[in-house]
Amino acid sequence: MKVLLINSSAHEKGCTYRALSEVAKSLNKEGIETEIVQLKDPINDCIGCGACKKTGECIIKNDMVNDFVKKAKDFDGFVFGSPVYYAHPSGRLLSFMDRIFYSGSSAFAYKPAAAVVSARRGGTTASLDVIMKHFMINKMPVISSSYWNMVHGNKPEQVEDDLEGLQTLRMLGQNMAWILKCIEAGKNNGINTPVPEEKIWTNFIR
């Protein structure tokens, strides 16, 4: 079993990376393989063209979105990490998530996912909420911990002082490993993912 962790911070080895690394170490202790991917600019915004519904991939070819979706098919779980900017996740992460979920939703459906954020002080729970909405609209089990999945600090060495935050992230890794093993056990015993109903669109014109 493998979990893919996504670092959307502009600082490749900053606070968000430190947070994701703590989750990864916890997963590794439970026998789960991990890989941390750094988002690289540019990450273009979704233009709402709908072409991906016909072609199966995003029409924008000059960034890492399509390659990431292909890679994601081989992973069993995901952790999306972001710094907090003005009480919301990084812009690159939101553009990235909008496009990977819109163009490649089947690569993520029914796979457990978690959000992790790092902040100097505030805006963490609002940022977690925004990230997790992508999971909930795509049939993904959302992994929780003993507190909200966050660490505090301006620099990675300051994150080391957030002992409660790091403990929360270790528990997050343990919980994700447990869910992954439960899913695997279910598959081995003939329990398959639900068959979704055909999508119903309700449009109100007022």
Short mmCIF file of C-alpha atoms in Angstrom, two decimals:
data_model
loop_
_atom_site.label_atom_id
_atom_site.label_comp_id
_atom_site.label_asym_id
_atom_site.label_seq_id
_atom_site.Cartn_x
_atom_site.Cartn_y
_atom_site.Cartn_z
CA MET A 1 0.00 0.00 0.00
CA LYS A 2 1.20 3.49 -0.89
CA VAL A 3 0.27 7.02 0.13
CA LEU A 4 1.10 10.11 -1.93
CA LEU A 5 1.71 13.33 0.00
CA ILE A 6 1.51 16.69 -1.80
CA ASN A 7 3.48 19.75 -0.68
CA SER A 8 1.97 22.92 -2.14
CA SER A 9 4.25 25.36 -0.33
CA ALA A 10 6.64 27.51 -2.34
CA HIS A 11 9.27 26.48 0.22
CA GLU A 12 10.19 22.92 -0.73
CA LYS A 13 11.67 22.06 2.68
CA GLY A 14 9.64 24.45 4.82
CA CYS A 15 7.01 24.02 7.52
CA THR A 16 4.51 22.20 5.33
CA TYR A 17 7.15 19.69 4.27
CA ARG A 18 8.05 19.16 7.93
CA ALA A 19 4.40 18.45 8.71
CA LEU A 20 4.01 16.01 5.82
CA SER A 21 7.23 14.27 6.81
CA GLU A 22 5.82 13.56 10.26
CA VAL A 23 2.75 11.93 8.70
CA ALA A 24 4.97 9.96 6.31
CA LYS A 25 7.17 8.64 9.13
CA SER A 26 4.09 7.45 10.99
CA LEU A 27 2.77 5.71 7.88
CA ASN A 28 6.13 4.06 7.26
CA LYS A 29 6.14 2.64 10.79
CA GLU A 30 2.84 0.95 9.92
CA GLY A 31 4.32 -0.61 6.79
CA ILE A 32 2.84 1.91 4.32
CA GLU A 33 5.07 3.24 1.53
CA THR A 34 5.08 7.02 1.04
CA GLU A 35 6.21 9.62 -1.46
CA ILE A 36 6.17 13.40 -1.08
CA VAL A 37 5.56 15.37 -4.28
CA GLN A 38 6.44 19.05 -4.57
CA LEU A 39 4.07 21.17 -6.66
CA LYS A 40 6.01 23.04 -9.31
CA ASP A 41 4.96 26.33 -10.89
CA PRO A 42 3.23 27.14 -13.05
CA ILE A 43 -0.05 25.60 -11.92
CA ASN A 44 -2.75 26.98 -14.17
CA ASP A 45 -6.30 27.65 -13.02
CA CYS A 46 -9.20 25.57 -14.37
CA ILE A 47 -10.88 27.38 -17.28
CA GLY A 48 -14.14 25.41 -17.03
CA CYS A 49 -14.05 24.24 -20.64
CA GLY A 50 -15.27 20.71 -19.89
CA ALA A 51 -12.90 19.17 -22.45
CA CYS A 52 -11.58 16.69 -19.86
CA LYS A 53 -14.99 14.99 -19.74
CA LYS A 54 -14.48 14.01 -23.37
CA THR A 55 -10.74 13.35 -23.48
CA GLY A 56 -10.16 12.00 -19.96
CA GLU A 57 -7.43 14.52 -19.24
CA CYS A 58 -7.01 18.25 -18.76
CA ILE A 59 -6.63 20.24 -21.96
CA ILE A 60 -3.91 22.39 -20.34
CA LYS A 61 -0.62 20.60 -21.01
CA ASN A 62 2.09 22.93 -19.69
CA ASP A 63 2.06 21.83 -16.03
CA MET A 64 2.09 18.70 -13.88
CA VAL A 65 -1.66 18.05 -13.57
CA ASN A 66 -2.06 15.25 -16.13
CA ASP A 67 1.11 13.46 -15.07
CA PHE A 68 0.01 13.64 -11.45
CA VAL A 69 -3.39 12.08 -12.20
CA LYS A 70 -1.68 9.20 -13.99
CA LYS A 71 0.64 8.75 -11.02
CA ALA A 72 -2.24 8.89 -8.53
CA LYS A 73 -3.85 5.80 -10.05
CA ASP A 74 -1.08 3.68 -8.47
CA PHE A 75 -1.58 5.08 -4.95
CA ASP A 76 -4.04 4.03 -2.27
CA GLY A 77 -4.31 7.23 -0.22
CA PHE A 78 -3.44 10.93 -0.30
CA VAL A 79 -2.38 13.73 2.03
CA PHE A 80 -2.63 17.27 0.69
CA GLY A 81 -0.49 19.81 2.55
CA SER A 82 -0.59 23.59 2.40
CA PRO A 83 0.64 26.69 4.20
CA VAL A 84 -2.04 29.14 5.29
CA TYR A 85 -2.25 32.37 3.30
CA TYR A 86 -4.89 34.92 4.40
CA ALA A 87 -6.89 32.12 6.10
CA HIS A 88 -6.98 29.91 3.02
CA PRO A 89 -4.75 27.30 1.34
CA SER A 90 -2.13 28.24 -1.22
CA GLY A 91 -3.51 29.36 -4.57
CA ARG A 92 -1.41 26.79 -6.41
CA LEU A 93 -2.97 23.98 -4.36
CA LEU A 94 -6.54 25.10 -5.01
CA SER A 95 -5.96 25.42 -8.76
CA PHE A 96 -4.21 22.04 -8.75
CA MET A 97 -6.95 20.29 -6.79
CA ASP A 98 -9.75 21.81 -8.87
CA ARG A 99 -8.19 20.42 -12.01
CA ILE A 100 -7.07 16.97 -10.82
CA PHE A 101 -10.44 16.23 -9.28
CA TYR A 102 -12.41 17.59 -12.24
CA SER A 103 -10.36 15.85 -14.91
CA GLY A 104 -9.28 12.70 -13.05
CA SER A 105 -11.81 12.04 -10.31
CA SER A 106 -11.75 8.26 -10.83
CA ALA A 107 -8.09 8.14 -9.76
CA PHE A 108 -9.11 9.37 -6.30
CA ALA A 109 -12.63 8.05 -5.68
CA TYR A 110 -13.04 5.75 -2.64
CA LYS A 111 -9.40 6.28 -1.60
CA PRO A 112 -8.79 7.81 1.85
CA ALA A 113 -7.46 11.35 2.00
CA ALA A 114 -6.35 13.91 4.55
CA ALA A 115 -5.51 17.59 4.65
CA VAL A 116 -2.58 19.06 6.58
CA VAL A 117 -1.87 22.77 7.03
CA SER A 118 0.86 24.88 8.61
CA ALA A 119 0.46 28.41 9.86
CA ARG A 120 2.16 31.06 11.92
CA ARG A 121 -1.01 31.58 13.94
CA GLY A 122 -4.58 31.57 12.52
CA GLY A 123 -6.65 30.53 9.52
CA THR A 124 -5.96 26.82 9.89
CA THR A 125 -9.45 25.38 10.30
CA ALA A 126 -10.81 27.49 7.43
CA SER A 127 -8.01 26.18 5.22
CA LEU A 128 -8.65 22.56 6.22
CA ASP A 129 -12.32 22.99 5.38
CA VAL A 130 -11.58 24.25 1.87
CA ILE A 131 -9.19 21.39 1.09
CA MET A 132 -11.45 18.67 2.49
CA LYS A 133 -14.42 19.75 0.40
CA HIS A 134 -12.64 18.21 -2.60
CA PHE A 135 -12.56 14.84 -0.84
CA MET A 136 -16.19 14.91 0.23
CA ILE A 137 -17.51 15.63 -3.25
CA ASN A 138 -15.48 12.74 -4.67
CA LYS A 139 -16.53 9.82 -2.43
CA MET A 140 -13.23 9.75 -0.49
CA PRO A 141 -13.06 8.67 3.17
CA VAL A 142 -11.71 11.64 5.12
CA ILE A 143 -9.06 10.75 7.70
CA SER A 144 -9.10 12.48 11.06
CA SER A 145 -6.79 12.58 14.06
CA SER A 146 -6.97 13.54 17.75
CA TYR A 147 -7.17 17.26 16.83
CA TRP A 148 -7.24 19.30 13.63
CA ASN A 149 -4.37 18.40 11.30
CA MET A 150 -2.14 21.44 11.73
CA VAL A 151 1.21 22.66 12.95
CA HIS A 152 2.35 26.14 13.89
CA GLY A 153 5.60 27.94 13.21
CA ASN A 154 7.27 30.41 10.89
CA LYS A 155 10.23 28.11 10.26
CA PRO A 156 10.66 24.31 10.31
CA GLU A 157 12.66 24.52 13.53
CA GLN A 158 9.73 26.31 15.16
CA VAL A 159 7.43 23.47 14.10
CA GLU A 160 9.63 21.20 16.21
CA ASP A 161 8.38 23.09 19.27
CA ASP A 162 4.73 22.35 18.40
CA LEU A 163 4.72 19.00 20.16
CA GLU A 164 0.94 18.71 20.15
CA GLY A 165 0.77 19.45 16.43
CA LEU A 166 3.39 16.83 15.60
CA GLN A 167 1.62 14.29 17.79
CA THR A 168 -1.63 15.03 15.95
CA LEU A 169 0.08 14.33 12.63
CA ARG A 170 1.55 11.05 13.89
CA MET A 171 -1.93 9.96 14.92
CA LEU A 172 -3.18 11.00 11.50
CA GLY A 173 -0.65 8.66 9.89
CA GLN A 174 -1.68 5.82 12.19
CA ASN A 175 -5.36 6.36 11.43
CA MET A 176 -4.77 6.44 7.69
CA ALA A 177 -2.74 3.23 7.88
CA TRP A 178 -5.55 1.59 9.84
CA ILE A 179 -8.21 2.63 7.30
CA LEU A 180 -6.03 1.45 4.40
CA LYS A 181 -5.62 -1.94 6.05
CA CYS A 182 -9.35 -2.15 6.72
CA ILE A 183 -10.10 -1.39 3.06
CA GLU A 184 -7.58 -4.01 1.95
CA ALA A 185 -9.10 -6.59 4.30
CA GLY A 186 -12.55 -5.78 2.95
CA LYS A 187 -11.43 -6.25 -0.66
CA ASN A 188 -9.86 -9.60 0.26
CA ASN A 189 -13.21 -10.68 1.67
CA GLY A 190 -15.30 -9.64 -1.31
CA ILE A 191 -16.42 -6.23 -0.07
CA ASN A 192 -16.24 -3.90 -3.04
CA THR A 193 -16.74 -0.16 -3.38
CA PRO A 194 -20.36 1.02 -3.74
CA VAL A 195 -21.85 1.39 -7.19
CA PRO A 196 -22.91 5.05 -7.44
CA GLU A 197 -26.25 6.10 -8.85
CA GLU A 198 -26.35 8.09 -12.06
CA LYS A 199 -25.67 11.73 -11.27
CA ILE A 200 -28.74 13.87 -10.65
CA TRP A 201 -28.48 17.58 -11.37
CA THR A 202 -31.04 19.85 -9.74
CA ASN A 203 -31.08 23.34 -11.22
CA PHE A 204 -33.30 26.04 -9.83
CA ILE A 205 -34.10 29.02 -12.02
CA ARG A 206 -35.45 31.88 -9.95
#
